[in-house]
Amino acid sequence: PQDSQRVIDDTLRKITNYIATEKFSHVVQVCYGAALQAAKLALDTITGGQGGKIVCSLNSLPTIGNGNLSLKKDDATKKTLKCDNDFYTKLGHELLRSYISLDLYITSSAFVDMASIGYAVEVTGGNLKYYPHFSHEKDEFTLVNDMLQNISNIVGYQALLKIRCSTGVLVSQYYLESSGNSDRDPMIPVLTKDTTIDALLKYDSKLKPNTEMSFQAALLYSDIDGNRKVRSINCYGVVSGNIRSVFQSVNQNVAMRIMIKEVISTLGDCDFLNVRKNIDGKMVEILTQYKALIGGSSTSQLVLRDALKTLPTYMLSFQKTDLMAPNAHSTRGNDRIYDLFKFKTMNSAQLSY
């Protein structure tokens, strides 16, 4: 690319001049899917299949070429927030297998079927940014700064994650699209400083109190200099038979993240009113169990430990987000899908504060 800089600059200049001088004699068309395929082919050729990063901007619904969505409309009849377009589903997994990550910047308030065009971003662990009511004069600095920050946050490529546990405990689920939200070890094309992965552990046999349980999270990846490295985090804990100590030491942020991830993965037919009722029911169940096992008082007063004191407030706040808004007129609108993506990728600090 550096040797061909003059050719590239000249081509971009010609395209700019064509648009400026012929703006009244051509129809604007948006090519997105084919552009991603071309970028993948270029990266595979240049890097020899070693992966990389694609940075893309989009200001309209794709209307030409592969991945044409010109007939898509936003309404309340769609009862799923998942990608239902075979082309973008296939393209996302092709990028994943090539260890290519996609960053997408959307600068349009109009409906762009973000659930479909953003699937490749989600499955490859990329960044999705949405700028409603985008104004070149007002938002140019923010857009450029976000692009630079996302690129500068990259710390590694071609990552594989493996979590190991002592006998009796196993990984039930990784909350990642790249692993199909299953117990399959996930692939992460590009690692950044903000990469966050949630995993649900479960015990498949009775654990003996006062025995030690060990856990290891091992990450195999290539750093930005191309060196293959392994980073591991090891920890252990003691099995407790005292329910009071369990409630006392529970991590509220982790509990909240898992609850939200479970809600997101089971949205089903997008009956958000019923989903909110289920969240309320889950909170009632938690507090009822706490009252029965820990309360120790026959009065109606419920005194929560500090570890869980603000969990109901956090879950109520989640119910008030754009993601959980009623879908009387729109199910797959930009605001809802962008909120969904943020909840899937935010780290603990971003989610809590």
PDB file of N, CA and C in Angstrom, residues 199-260:
ATOM      1  N   ALA A 199     -18.503 -15.531  30.785  1.00  0.00           N
ATOM      2  CA  ALA A 199     -18.692 -16.980  30.725  1.00  0.00           C
ATOM      3  C   ALA A 199     -19.487 -17.432  31.936  1.00  0.00           C
ATOM      4  N   LEU A 200     -20.371 -18.385  31.730  1.00  0.00           N
ATOM      5  CA  LEU A 200     -21.186 -18.931  32.813  1.00  0.00           C
ATOM      6  C   LEU A 200     -20.646 -20.301  33.194  1.00  0.00           C
ATOM      7  N   LEU A 201     -20.317 -20.480  34.474  1.00  0.00           N
ATOM      8  CA  LEU A 201     -19.826 -21.760  34.992  1.00  0.00           C
ATOM      9  C   LEU A 201     -20.942 -22.459  35.760  1.00  0.00           C
ATOM     10  N   LYS A 202     -20.937 -23.763  35.722  1.00  0.00           N
ATOM     11  CA  LYS A 202     -21.914 -24.520  36.501  1.00  0.00           C
ATOM     12  C   LYS A 202     -21.239 -25.751  37.089  1.00  0.00           C
ATOM     13  N   TYR A 203     -21.802 -26.255  38.157  1.00  0.00           N
ATOM     14  CA  TYR A 203     -21.237 -27.478  38.738  1.00  0.00           C
ATOM     15  C   TYR A 203     -22.103 -28.657  38.313  1.00  0.00           C
ATOM     16  N   ASP A 204     -21.439 -29.733  37.909  1.00  0.00           N
ATOM     17  CA  ASP A 204     -22.153 -30.912  37.410  1.00  0.00           C
ATOM     18  C   ASP A 204     -22.119 -32.065  38.395  1.00  0.00           C
ATOM     19  N   SER A 205     -21.588 -31.814  39.576  1.00  0.00           N
ATOM     20  CA  SER A 205     -21.601 -32.827  40.635  1.00  0.00           C
ATOM     21  C   SER A 205     -21.551 -32.120  41.982  1.00  0.00           C
ATOM     22  N   LYS A 206     -21.874 -32.819  43.033  1.00  0.00           N
ATOM     23  CA  LYS A 206     -21.907 -32.213  44.360  1.00  0.00           C
ATOM     24  C   LYS A 206     -20.498 -31.849  44.807  1.00  0.00           C
ATOM     25  N   LEU A 207     -20.351 -30.607  45.289  1.00  0.00           N
ATOM     26  CA  LEU A 207     -19.045 -30.126  45.738  1.00  0.00           C
ATOM     27  C   LEU A 207     -18.925 -30.269  47.252  1.00  0.00           C
ATOM     28  N   LYS A 208     -17.778 -30.722  47.706  1.00  0.00           N
ATOM     29  CA  LYS A 208     -17.557 -30.918  49.127  1.00  0.00           C
ATOM     30  C   LYS A 208     -17.152 -29.596  49.775  1.00  0.00           C
ATOM     31  N   PRO A 209     -17.790 -29.219  50.872  1.00  0.00           N
ATOM     32  CA  PRO A 209     -17.425 -27.977  51.559  1.00  0.00           C
ATOM     33  C   PRO A 209     -15.959 -27.996  52.005  1.00  0.00           C
ATOM     34  N   ASN A 210     -15.355 -26.809  52.007  1.00  0.00           N
ATOM     35  CA  ASN A 210     -13.975 -26.586  52.467  1.00  0.00           C
ATOM     36  C   ASN A 210     -12.920 -27.168  51.534  1.00  0.00           C
ATOM     37  N   THR A 211     -13.321 -27.593  50.332  1.00  0.00           N
ATOM     38  CA  THR A 211     -12.332 -28.033  49.351  1.00  0.00           C
ATOM     39  C   THR A 211     -12.017 -26.873  48.402  1.00  0.00           C
ATOM     40  N   GLU A 212     -10.795 -26.875  47.895  1.00  0.00           N
ATOM     41  CA  GLU A 212     -10.370 -25.800  47.004  1.00  0.00           C
ATOM     42  C   GLU A 212     -10.739 -26.116  45.554  1.00  0.00           C
ATOM     43  N   MET A 213     -11.218 -25.092  44.852  1.00  0.00           N
ATOM     44  CA  MET A 213     -11.551 -25.204  43.435  1.00  0.00           C
ATOM     45  C   MET A 213     -10.672 -24.224  42.664  1.00  0.00           C
ATOM     46  N   SER A 214     -10.004 -24.719  41.627  1.00  0.00           N
ATOM     47  CA  SER A 214      -9.083 -23.880  40.852  1.00  0.00           C
ATOM     48  C   SER A 214      -9.675 -23.549  39.486  1.00  0.00           C
ATOM     49  N   PHE A 215      -9.311 -22.372  38.986  1.00  0.00           N
ATOM     50  CA  PHE A 215      -9.799 -21.892  37.696  1.00  0.00           C
ATOM     51  C   PHE A 215      -8.644 -21.261  36.925  1.00  0.00           C
ATOM     52  N   GLN A 216      -8.641 -21.471  35.620  1.00  0.00           N
ATOM     53  CA  GLN A 216      -7.613 -20.869  34.766  1.00  0.00           C
ATOM     54  C   GLN A 216      -8.249 -20.381  33.464  1.00  0.00           C
ATOM     55  N   ALA A 217      -7.961 -19.131  33.133  1.00  0.00           N
ATOM     56  CA  ALA A 217      -8.358 -18.572  31.836  1.00  0.00           C
ATOM     57  C   ALA A 217      -7.083 -18.336  31.043  1.00  0.00           C
ATOM     58  N   ALA A 218      -6.915 -19.057  29.945  1.00  0.00           N
ATOM     59  CA  ALA A 218      -5.696 -18.969  29.129  1.00  0.00           C
ATOM     60  C   ALA A 218      -6.046 -18.373  27.766  1.00  0.00           C
ATOM     61  N   LEU A 219      -5.273 -17.376  27.360  1.00  0.00           N
ATOM     62  CA  LEU A 219      -5.510 -16.679  26.098  1.00  0.00           C
ATOM     63  C   LEU A 219      -4.277 -16.801  25.213  1.00  0.00           C
ATOM     64  N   LEU A 220      -4.437 -17.436  24.067  1.00  0.00           N
ATOM     65  CA  LEU A 220      -3.370 -17.553  23.073  1.00  0.00           C
ATOM     66  C   LEU A 220      -3.615 -16.504  21.995  1.00  0.00           C
ATOM     67  N   TYR A 221      -2.615 -15.657  21.722  1.00  0.00           N
ATOM     68  CA  TYR A 221      -2.815 -14.574  20.756  1.00  0.00           C
ATOM     69  C   TYR A 221      -1.478 -14.113  20.187  1.00  0.00           C
ATOM     70  N   SER A 222      -1.547 -13.299  19.136  1.00  0.00           N
ATOM     71  CA  SER A 222      -0.368 -12.656  18.558  1.00  0.00           C
ATOM     72  C   SER A 222      -0.401 -11.177  18.912  1.00  0.00           C
ATOM     73  N   ASP A 223       0.725 -10.657  19.428  1.00  0.00           N
ATOM     74  CA  ASP A 223       0.749  -9.238  19.766  1.00  0.00           C
ATOM     75  C   ASP A 223       0.908  -8.398  18.490  1.00  0.00           C
ATOM     76  N   ILE A 224       0.964  -7.072  18.643  1.00  0.00           N
ATOM     77  CA  ILE A 224       0.989  -6.196  17.464  1.00  0.00           C
ATOM     78  C   ILE A 224       2.294  -6.310  16.691  1.00  0.00           C
ATOM     79  N   ASP A 225       3.313  -6.947  17.292  1.00  0.00           N
ATOM     80  CA  ASP A 225       4.576  -7.178  16.597  1.00  0.00           C
ATOM     81  C   ASP A 225       4.639  -8.553  15.944  1.00  0.00           C
ATOM     82  N   GLY A 226       3.553  -9.315  16.075  1.00  0.00           N
ATOM     83  CA  GLY A 226       3.499 -10.633  15.441  1.00  0.00           C
ATOM     84  C   GLY A 226       4.015 -11.769  16.286  1.00  0.00           C
ATOM     85  N   ASN A 227       4.361 -11.500  17.550  1.00  0.00           N
ATOM     86  CA  ASN A 227       4.869 -12.546  18.439  1.00  0.00           C
ATOM     87  C   ASN A 227       3.704 -13.321  19.057  1.00  0.00           C
ATOM     88  N   ARG A 228       3.779 -14.639  18.984  1.00  0.00           N
ATOM     89  CA  ARG A 228       2.741 -15.492  19.548  1.00  0.00           C
ATOM     90  C   ARG A 228       2.947 -15.599  21.051  1.00  0.00           C
ATOM     91  N   LYS A 229       1.899 -15.312  21.831  1.00  0.00           N
ATOM     92  CA  LYS A 229       2.018 -15.288  23.288  1.00  0.00           C
ATOM     93  C   LYS A 229       0.845 -16.019  23.938  1.00  0.00           C
ATOM     94  N   VAL A 230       1.052 -16.394  25.194  1.00  0.00           N
ATOM     95  CA  VAL A 230      -0.008 -16.978  26.013  1.00  0.00           C
ATOM     96  C   VAL A 230      -0.094 -16.191  27.309  1.00  0.00           C
ATOM     97  N   ARG A 231      -1.262 -15.729  27.621  1.00  0.00           N
ATOM     98  CA  ARG A 231      -1.483 -15.048  28.898  1.00  0.00           C
ATOM     99  C   ARG A 231      -2.531 -15.830  29.674  1.00  0.00           C
ATOM    100  N   SER A 232      -2.232 -16.122  30.935  1.00  0.00           N
ATOM    101  CA  SER A 232      -3.162 -16.913  31.743  1.00  0.00           C
ATOM    102  C   SER A 232      -3.429 -16.224  33.077  1.00  0.00           C
ATOM    103  N   ILE A 233      -4.651 -16.392  33.530  1.00  0.00           N
ATOM    104  CA  ILE A 233      -5.057 -15.893  34.846  1.00  0.00           C
ATOM    105  C   ILE A 233      -5.493 -17.099  35.659  1.00  0.00           C
ATOM    106  N   ASN A 234      -4.879 -17.281  36.818  1.00  0.00           N
ATOM    107  CA  ASN A 234      -5.167 -18.419  37.679  1.00  0.00           C
ATOM    108  C   ASN A 234      -5.732 -17.927  39.014  1.00  0.00           C
ATOM    109  N   CYS A 235      -6.749 -18.593  39.488  1.00  0.00           N
ATOM    110  CA  CYS A 235      -7.304 -18.248  40.791  1.00  0.00           C
ATOM    111  C   CYS A 235      -7.945 -19.485  41.410  1.00  0.00           C
ATOM    112  N   TYR A 236      -8.228 -19.395  42.677  1.00  0.00           N
ATOM    113  CA  TYR A 236      -8.881 -20.518  43.332  1.00  0.00           C
ATOM    114  C   TYR A 236      -9.799 -19.980  44.431  1.00  0.00           C
ATOM    115  N   GLY A 237     -10.734 -20.795  44.819  1.00  0.00           N
ATOM    116  CA  GLY A 237     -11.647 -20.454  45.898  1.00  0.00           C
ATOM    117  C   GLY A 237     -11.983 -21.691  46.706  1.00  0.00           C
ATOM    118  N   VAL A 238     -12.557 -21.465  47.880  1.00  0.00           N
ATOM    119  CA  VAL A 238     -12.920 -22.557  48.776  1.00  0.00           C
ATOM    120  C   VAL A 238     -14.434 -22.737  48.748  1.00  0.00           C
ATOM    121  N   VAL A 239     -14.870 -23.975  48.588  1.00  0.00           N
ATOM    122  CA  VAL A 239     -16.300 -24.278  48.587  1.00  0.00           C
ATOM    123  C   VAL A 239     -16.871 -24.035  49.973  1.00  0.00           C
ATOM    124  N   SER A 240     -17.967 -23.288  50.013  1.00  0.00           N
ATOM    125  CA  SER A 240     -18.600 -22.967  51.291  1.00  0.00           C
ATOM    126  C   SER A 240     -19.959 -23.641  51.386  1.00  0.00           C
ATOM    127  N   GLY A 241     -20.261 -24.153  52.542  1.00  0.00           N
ATOM    128  CA  GLY A 241     -21.571 -24.725  52.807  1.00  0.00           C
ATOM    129  C   GLY A 241     -22.469 -23.769  53.564  1.00  0.00           C
ATOM    130  N   ASN A 242     -21.973 -22.543  53.776  1.00  0.00           N
ATOM    131  CA  ASN A 242     -22.714 -21.531  54.524  1.00  0.00           C
ATOM    132  C   ASN A 242     -23.354 -20.556  53.546  1.00  0.00           C
ATOM    133  N   ILE A 243     -24.658 -20.577  53.438  1.00  0.00           N
ATOM    134  CA  ILE A 243     -25.340 -19.726  52.467  1.00  0.00           C
ATOM    135  C   ILE A 243     -25.155 -18.247  52.796  1.00  0.00           C
ATOM    136  N   ARG A 244     -24.966 -17.914  54.062  1.00  0.00           N
ATOM    137  CA  ARG A 244     -24.743 -16.517  54.430  1.00  0.00           C
ATOM    138  C   ARG A 244     -23.458 -15.977  53.804  1.00  0.00           C
ATOM    139  N   SER A 245     -22.412 -16.766  53.850  1.00  0.00           N
ATOM    140  CA  SER A 245     -21.147 -16.315  53.278  1.00  0.00           C
ATOM    141  C   SER A 245     -21.230 -16.198  51.759  1.00  0.00           C
ATOM    142  N   VAL A 246     -22.059 -17.037  51.145  1.00  0.00           N
ATOM    143  CA  VAL A 246     -22.250 -16.959  49.687  1.00  0.00           C
ATOM    144  C   VAL A 246     -22.893 -15.635  49.313  1.00  0.00           C
ATOM    145  N   PHE A 247     -23.988 -15.279  49.992  1.00  0.00           N
ATOM    146  CA  PHE A 247     -24.655 -14.011  49.702  1.00  0.00           C
ATOM    147  C   PHE A 247     -23.784 -12.815  50.076  1.00  0.00           C
ATOM    148  N   GLN A 248     -22.978 -12.985  51.102  1.00  0.00           N
ATOM    149  CA  GLN A 248     -22.135 -11.876  51.552  1.00  0.00           C
ATOM    150  C   GLN A 248     -21.026 -11.568  50.555  1.00  0.00           C
ATOM    151  N   SER A 249     -20.506 -12.593  49.882  1.00  0.00           N
ATOM    152  CA  SER A 249     -19.354 -12.400  48.996  1.00  0.00           C
ATOM    153  C   SER A 249     -19.732 -12.351  47.518  1.00  0.00           C
ATOM    154  N   VAL A 250     -21.022 -12.432  47.196  1.00  0.00           N
ATOM    155  CA  VAL A 250     -21.421 -12.432  45.797  1.00  0.00           C
ATOM    156  C   VAL A 250     -21.050 -11.092  45.144  1.00  0.00           C
ATOM    157  N   ASN A 251     -20.614 -11.156  43.895  1.00  0.00           N
ATOM    158  CA  ASN A 251     -20.249  -9.951  43.153  1.00  0.00           C
ATOM    159  C   ASN A 251     -21.492  -9.468  42.399  1.00  0.00           C
ATOM    160  N   GLN A 252     -22.025  -8.334  42.827  1.00  0.00           N
ATOM    161  CA  GLN A 252     -23.261  -7.823  42.247  1.00  0.00           C
ATOM    162  C   GLN A 252     -23.118  -7.518  40.764  1.00  0.00           C
ATOM    163  N   ASN A 253     -21.970  -6.943  40.349  1.00  0.00           N
ATOM    164  CA  ASN A 253     -21.775  -6.598  38.946  1.00  0.00           C
ATOM    165  C   ASN A 253     -21.779  -7.834  38.054  1.00  0.00           C
ATOM    166  N   VAL A 254     -21.176  -8.910  38.547  1.00  0.00           N
ATOM    167  CA  VAL A 254     -21.168 -10.155  37.771  1.00  0.00           C
ATOM    168  C   VAL A 254     -22.578 -10.728  37.671  1.00  0.00           C
ATOM    169  N   ALA A 255     -23.297 -10.723  38.792  1.00  0.00           N
ATOM    170  CA  ALA A 255     -24.664 -11.227  38.779  1.00  0.00           C
ATOM    171  C   ALA A 255     -25.529 -10.428  37.811  1.00  0.00           C
ATOM    172  N   MET A 256     -25.362  -9.107  37.812  1.00  0.00           N
ATOM    173  CA  MET A 256     -26.133  -8.255  36.909  1.00  0.00           C
ATOM    174  C   MET A 256     -25.784  -8.532  35.457  1.00  0.00           C
ATOM    175  N   ARG A 257     -24.494  -8.682  35.147  1.00  0.00           N
ATOM    176  CA  ARG A 257     -24.081  -8.950  33.775  1.00  0.00           C
ATOM    177  C   ARG A 257     -24.660 -10.261  33.268  1.00  0.00           C
ATOM    178  N   ILE A 258     -24.610 -11.296  34.086  1.00  0.00           N
ATOM    179  CA  ILE A 258     -25.120 -12.598  33.662  1.00  0.00           C
ATOM    180  C   ILE A 258     -26.631 -12.541  33.465  1.00  0.00           C
ATOM    181  N   MET A 259     -27.327 -11.836  34.350  1.00  0.00           N
ATOM    182  CA  MET A 259     -28.778 -11.715  34.210  1.00  0.00           C
ATOM    183  C   MET A 259     -29.135 -10.991  32.909  1.00  0.00           C
ATOM    184  N   ILE A 260     -28.420  -9.910  32.604  1.00  0.00           N
ATOM    185  CA  ILE A 260     -28.688  -9.153  31.389  1.00  0.00           C
ATOM    186  C   ILE A 260     -28.351  -9.986  30.154  1.00  0.00           C
TER     187      ILE A 260
END
